[in-house]
Amino acid sequence: MRGTVTRGGAAMLLLGSLVLSGCTEHVKKRCSGSGGEVSCTVSYKTSDGRWDTELDADEYSDEMTISGTFTIESGSGTLILEGDDASQEFPISAEEPVVVEGLTLPVIERDDETWVNLRVIADPQIDGFSGEYTFQHD
């Protein structure tokens, strides 16, 4: 029960930060896989703020390895992959898609849950964001 309350509280904080920091429209995200490897696709129409998602690991994982390609149709911003005590930032624009190959980060661990955060920040706006990525946890 405590994990559910914590997760719900985190969702409300995230929702509040999205409302305060801008708007992201029409997010579509699909993930599949099991046994430590997950493949995802994500897209959204437009954003003038920040969008976040968690790449979930199991409670026994110490680190996660991420690979993927992220593109936008127009605009610019920053894509951030954030682990517990390390992060990697990538500038993203229509001319400069982001390609991540085998980036390993320590997982964030809170209340028996583990994850790495994927964040996209628009500067000032991003249109037509899409990403295909995989992540593995040990």
Coordinates of C-alpha atoms in Angstrom, one line a residue:
M1 CA 0.0 0.0 0.0
R2 CA 2.8 2.4 0.9
G3 CA 4.4 1.9 -2.6
T4 CA 1.1 2.7 -4.3
V5 CA 0.6 5.9 -2.3
T6 CA 4.2 6.9 -3.0
R7 CA 3.8 6.2 -6.7
G8 CA 0.5 8.1 -6.8
G9 CA 2.1 11.0 -4.9
A10 CA 5.0 11.0 -7.4
A11 CA 2.5 11.0 -10.3
M12 CA 0.7 14.0 -8.8
L13 CA 4.0 15.8 -8.5
L14 CA 4.9 15.0 -12.0
L15 CA 1.5 16.1 -13.3
G16 CA 1.9 19.3 -11.4
S17 CA 5.4 20.0 -12.8
L18 CA 4.1 19.3 -16.3
V19 CA 1.2 21.7 -15.8
L20 CA 3.6 24.4 -14.5
S21 CA 6.3 23.8 -17.1
G22 CA 4.2 23.6 -20.2
C23 CA 2.1 21.3 -22.2
T24 CA 2.8 18.0 -24.1
E25 CA 0.0 16.9 -26.4
H26 CA -1.0 13.4 -27.7
V27 CA 1.6 11.2 -26.1
K28 CA 1.6 7.6 -27.3
K29 CA 3.9 5.1 -25.7
R30 CA 4.1 1.3 -26.2
C31 CA 6.5 -1.1 -24.5
S32 CA 7.0 -4.9 -24.7
G33 CA 9.4 -7.4 -23.4
S34 CA 10.3 -9.2 -20.3
G35 CA 13.2 -11.0 -18.7
G36 CA 15.3 -7.9 -18.3
E37 CA 15.0 -6.5 -21.8
V38 CA 12.2 -4.0 -22.8
S39 CA 11.6 -2.3 -26.2
C40 CA 9.5 0.9 -26.4
T41 CA 8.3 3.4 -28.9
V42 CA 7.1 6.8 -27.9
S43 CA 5.8 9.8 -29.8
Y44 CA 4.0 13.1 -29.2
K45 CA 2.7 15.8 -31.4
T46 CA 3.9 18.9 -29.6
S47 CA 5.5 20.1 -26.4
D48 CA 6.4 23.5 -25.0
G49 CA 7.6 22.2 -21.7
R50 CA 8.9 19.0 -20.2
W51 CA 7.9 15.4 -20.7
D52 CA 9.2 12.5 -18.5
T53 CA 8.8 8.8 -18.4
E54 CA 10.3 6.1 -16.1
L55 CA 12.2 3.1 -17.5
D56 CA 11.3 0.5 -14.8
A57 CA 13.7 -2.1 -13.6
D58 CA 13.2 -4.9 -11.1
E59 CA 14.1 -4.3 -7.4
Y60 CA 17.3 -6.4 -7.7
S61 CA 18.9 -4.2 -10.5
D62 CA 21.8 -2.0 -9.9
E63 CA 22.2 -0.5 -13.4
M64 CA 20.4 -0.2 -16.7
T65 CA 21.8 -0.1 -20.3
I66 CA 19.8 2.1 -22.8
S67 CA 20.1 2.2 -26.6
G68 CA 17.8 4.1 -28.9
T69 CA 17.1 6.7 -31.6
F70 CA 15.1 9.9 -30.9
T71 CA 14.0 12.4 -33.5
I72 CA 11.9 15.6 -33.8
E73 CA 10.3 17.2 -36.9
S74 CA 10.9 20.8 -35.8
G75 CA 12.1 22.8 -32.8
S76 CA 14.9 22.1 -30.4
G77 CA 15.5 20.9 -26.9
T78 CA 17.4 18.5 -24.6
L79 CA 17.0 14.8 -24.1
I80 CA 18.2 13.6 -20.6
L81 CA 18.7 10.1 -19.4
E82 CA 19.0 10.3 -15.6
G83 CA 20.2 7.6 -13.2
D84 CA 20.8 7.7 -9.5
D85 CA 24.0 9.7 -9.4
A86 CA 24.7 10.2 -13.1
S87 CA 23.0 11.6 -16.1
Q88 CA 23.7 12.2 -19.8
E89 CA 22.3 15.2 -21.7
F90 CA 21.8 15.3 -25.5
P91 CA 20.8 18.3 -27.6
I92 CA 18.0 17.4 -30.0
S93 CA 16.8 19.2 -33.1
A94 CA 15.3 18.3 -36.5
E95 CA 18.9 18.5 -37.9
E96 CA 20.4 16.6 -35.0
P97 CA 18.6 13.5 -33.9
V98 CA 19.9 11.7 -30.8
V99 CA 21.4 8.2 -31.1
V100 CA 22.2 6.4 -27.8
E101 CA 24.2 3.2 -28.0
G102 CA 24.8 1.1 -24.9
L103 CA 24.6 3.9 -22.2
T104 CA 24.8 2.4 -18.8
L105 CA 23.5 4.3 -15.8
P106 CA 22.9 3.3 -12.1
V107 CA 19.2 2.9 -11.4
I108 CA 17.3 5.3 -9.1
E109 CA 16.0 3.3 -6.1
R110 CA 13.1 4.5 -3.9
D111 CA 10.7 2.4 -1.7
D112 CA 11.7 -0.9 -3.4
E113 CA 11.2 0.5 -6.9
T114 CA 14.0 1.0 -9.4
W115 CA 14.1 3.0 -12.6
V116 CA 16.0 5.4 -14.9
N117 CA 14.3 8.6 -16.0
L118 CA 13.9 9.7 -19.6
R119 CA 13.2 13.4 -19.9
V120 CA 12.7 15.7 -22.9
I121 CA 12.8 19.5 -22.4
A122 CA 11.6 21.7 -25.2
D123 CA 13.5 25.0 -25.9
P124 CA 11.1 26.7 -26.7
Q125 CA 9.0 24.1 -28.5
I126 CA 9.3 20.6 -30.0
D127 CA 7.0 19.2 -32.7
G128 CA 6.8 15.6 -33.9
F129 CA 8.9 13.9 -31.2
S130 CA 9.4 10.1 -31.7
G131 CA 11.7 7.6 -30.1
E132 CA 12.5 3.9 -30.4
Y133 CA 14.6 2.5 -27.6
T134 CA 15.5 -0.6 -25.6
F135 CA 16.7 -1.0 -22.1
Q136 CA 18.2 -3.9 -20.2
H137 CA 18.7 -4.2 -16.5
D138 CA 20.9 -6.7 -14.7

